[in-house]
Every structure is written in C-alpha cells, then in structure tokens.
Amino acid sequence: MKLNEKLFKALANKTRLEILQWLKDPENEIHVPTCIPISEEIKDYGGVCVSDLVNQSGLAQSTVSSYLNMLVEADLLIAARHGKWTFYRRNEAAIQKLGELIKEEL
C-alpha cells in the first residue's frame, strides 16, 4: 500500500471514521440494530448490515451507502452481499498496513 489520495479522502470525514470505529467492535458500538442481533449478523453473514449503520448514524440511507462505498473503494471495508442485504466489515489487514504506512512515510 502506498500513499493514496482516495484512501485519505475516505478518512477525511467524521462519519466515515465513526463507521470504522463502530465496526471495530460492532457488538458494543452499534446500539440500534435493525436486522437481527449484531452477533448473529457477524456469525452468519460476516459483517453488519447497512440498515444498522444507517440507524446508528442517523443519516439518510443514500448518504451512508455513499460513505460505505467510498470506504470499500479505499479498501478499508469489505462488503458481502447476501440476498438483498449487504453486510460490511473492516479490512483489518489493510488497516494494519495503513498504520505501518503512516508510521514509515509520515
């Protein structure tokens, strides 16, 4: 991973940073699950559904979806589609590489 404008643009928004924080420990950070319990989403689908993130943020679904897409494009999130639902989880390997990159380059 090298310094990447798209990556830093994705990180330059308070809500996108909050989404990354919520997904670090979703069972304790997401307080208003809508689909099924967060622990079941993670176990059964490997992530948190977009509806939970919409309710947590209080923003419009279209805004949250845009933010999630930006985080996926920056390789910070992984999206998994199950039927009509999309579930999101952090890309821990990419986040770890980002930390190393910042330590080395900045």
mmCIF file of C-alpha atoms in Angstrom:
data_model
loop_
_atom_site.group_PDB
_atom_site.id
_atom_site.type_symbol
_atom_site.label_atom_id
_atom_site.label_comp_id
_atom_site.label_asym_id
_atom_site.label_seq_id
_atom_site.Cartn_x
_atom_site.Cartn_y
_atom_site.Cartn_z
ATOM 1 C CA MET A 1 0.000 0.000 0.000
ATOM 2 C CA LYS A 2 1.368 3.423 -0.877
ATOM 3 C CA LEU A 3 0.119 6.887 -0.041
ATOM 4 C CA ASN A 4 -3.191 7.175 -1.795
ATOM 5 C CA GLU A 5 -5.383 10.242 -2.161
ATOM 6 C CA LYS A 6 -8.575 8.125 -2.306
ATOM 7 C CA LEU A 7 -7.671 6.475 0.995
ATOM 8 C CA PHE A 8 -7.041 9.733 2.820
ATOM 9 C CA LYS A 9 -10.142 11.324 1.305
ATOM 10 C CA ALA A 10 -12.175 8.411 2.720
ATOM 11 C CA LEU A 11 -10.678 9.092 6.151
ATOM 12 C CA ALA A 12 -11.325 12.840 5.963
ATOM 13 C CA ASN A 13 -14.920 12.631 7.172
ATOM 14 C CA LYS A 14 -16.109 12.301 10.766
ATOM 15 C CA THR A 15 -18.925 9.852 9.992
ATOM 16 C CA ARG A 16 -16.723 7.596 7.859
ATOM 17 C CA LEU A 17 -14.225 7.483 10.720
ATOM 18 C CA GLU A 18 -17.063 6.678 13.126
ATOM 19 C CA ILE A 19 -18.201 3.837 10.874
ATOM 20 C CA LEU A 20 -14.706 2.354 11.031
ATOM 21 C CA GLN A 21 -14.754 2.722 14.825
ATOM 22 C CA TRP A 22 -18.219 1.148 15.141
ATOM 23 C CA LEU A 23 -17.148 -1.797 13.001
ATOM 24 C CA LYS A 24 -14.056 -2.366 15.125
ATOM 25 C CA ASP A 25 -16.332 -3.633 17.921
ATOM 26 C CA PRO A 26 -19.858 -3.652 16.485
ATOM 27 C CA GLU A 27 -21.465 -5.677 19.266
ATOM 28 C CA ASN A 28 -20.612 -2.940 21.755
ATOM 29 C CA GLU A 29 -20.649 0.110 19.495
ATOM 30 C CA ILE A 30 -23.837 -0.282 17.436
ATOM 31 C CA HIS A 31 -26.725 0.443 19.759
ATOM 32 C CA VAL A 32 -29.745 0.249 17.456
ATOM 33 C CA PRO A 33 -29.585 -2.961 15.386
ATOM 34 C CA THR A 34 -32.441 -3.322 12.925
ATOM 35 C CA CYS A 35 -31.970 -6.572 11.015
ATOM 36 C CA ILE A 36 -31.042 -9.250 13.523
ATOM 37 C CA PRO A 37 -28.795 -9.109 16.594
ATOM 38 C CA ILE A 38 -25.327 -7.874 15.670
ATOM 39 C CA SER A 39 -23.654 -11.037 16.990
ATOM 40 C CA GLU A 40 -25.810 -13.159 14.653
ATOM 41 C CA GLU A 41 -25.084 -10.888 11.672
ATOM 42 C CA ILE A 42 -21.356 -11.241 12.241
ATOM 43 C CA LYS A 43 -21.558 -15.010 12.764
ATOM 44 C CA ASP A 44 -23.959 -15.750 9.908
ATOM 45 C CA TYR A 45 -23.027 -13.067 7.358
ATOM 46 C CA GLY A 46 -19.556 -11.882 8.325
ATOM 47 C CA GLY A 47 -20.488 -8.270 8.930
ATOM 48 C CA VAL A 48 -23.055 -5.648 9.871
ATOM 49 C CA CYS A 49 -25.985 -4.751 7.612
ATOM 50 C CA VAL A 50 -26.217 -1.290 6.149
ATOM 51 C CA SER A 51 -29.549 -0.662 7.929
ATOM 52 C CA ASP A 52 -27.798 -0.907 11.298
ATOM 53 C CA LEU A 53 -25.224 1.661 10.206
ATOM 54 C CA VAL A 54 -27.964 3.968 8.889
ATOM 55 C CA ASN A 55 -29.817 3.820 12.215
ATOM 56 C CA GLN A 56 -26.620 4.276 14.207
ATOM 57 C CA SER A 57 -25.561 7.333 12.201
ATOM 58 C CA GLY A 58 -28.973 8.972 11.908
ATOM 59 C CA LEU A 59 -28.173 9.856 8.300
ATOM 60 C CA ALA A 60 -30.069 9.038 5.122
ATOM 61 C CA GLN A 61 -29.538 5.587 3.649
ATOM 62 C CA SER A 62 -28.167 7.106 0.439
ATOM 63 C CA THR A 63 -25.542 9.089 2.374
ATOM 64 C CA VAL A 64 -24.428 6.086 4.418
ATOM 65 C CA SER A 65 -24.297 3.910 1.285
ATOM 66 C CA SER A 66 -22.116 6.518 -0.395
ATOM 67 C CA TYR A 67 -19.800 6.585 2.616
ATOM 68 C CA LEU A 68 -19.625 2.788 2.711
ATOM 69 C CA ASN A 69 -18.817 2.609 -0.994
ATOM 70 C CA MET A 70 -16.021 5.120 -0.516
ATOM 71 C CA LEU A 71 -14.577 3.042 2.338
ATOM 72 C CA VAL A 72 -14.824 -0.124 0.224
ATOM 73 C CA GLU A 73 -13.087 1.609 -2.712
ATOM 74 C CA ALA A 74 -10.329 2.704 -0.329
ATOM 75 C CA ASP A 75 -10.027 -0.978 0.728
ATOM 76 C CA LEU A 76 -10.841 -0.167 4.363
ATOM 77 C CA LEU A 77 -14.107 -2.157 4.359
ATOM 78 C CA ILE A 78 -15.164 -5.465 2.852
ATOM 79 C CA ALA A 79 -18.728 -5.786 1.563
ATOM 80 C CA ALA A 80 -20.549 -9.125 1.344
ATOM 81 C CA ARG A 81 -23.881 -9.435 -0.432
ATOM 82 C CA HIS A 82 -26.437 -11.924 0.930
ATOM 83 C CA GLY A 83 -29.715 -11.779 -0.960
ATOM 84 C CA LYS A 84 -30.972 -8.207 -0.900
ATOM 85 C CA TRP A 85 -28.752 -7.274 2.077
ATOM 86 C CA THR A 86 -25.170 -6.076 2.076
ATOM 87 C CA PHE A 87 -23.035 -6.634 5.160
ATOM 88 C CA TYR A 88 -19.860 -4.714 5.952
ATOM 89 C CA ARG A 89 -16.780 -5.482 7.991
ATOM 90 C CA ARG A 90 -13.415 -3.839 8.409
ATOM 91 C CA ASN A 91 -10.491 -4.940 6.264
ATOM 92 C CA GLU A 92 -8.142 -5.425 9.203
ATOM 93 C CA ALA A 93 -5.134 -6.278 7.024
ATOM 94 C CA ALA A 94 -5.489 -3.029 5.049
ATOM 95 C CA ILE A 95 -5.989 -1.003 8.236
ATOM 96 C CA GLN A 96 -2.867 -2.536 9.739
ATOM 97 C CA LYS A 97 -0.907 -1.727 6.558
ATOM 98 C CA LEU A 98 -2.226 1.835 6.719
ATOM 99 C CA GLY A 99 -0.868 2.183 10.257
ATOM 100 C CA GLU A 100 2.508 0.891 9.145
ATOM 101 C CA LEU A 101 2.495 3.209 6.129
ATOM 102 C CA ILE A 102 1.773 6.248 8.262
ATOM 103 C CA LYS A 103 4.499 5.251 10.690
ATOM 104 C CA GLU A 104 7.043 4.832 7.880
ATOM 105 C CA GLU A 105 6.081 7.627 5.492
ATOM 106 C CA LEU A 106 4.652 10.472 7.552
#
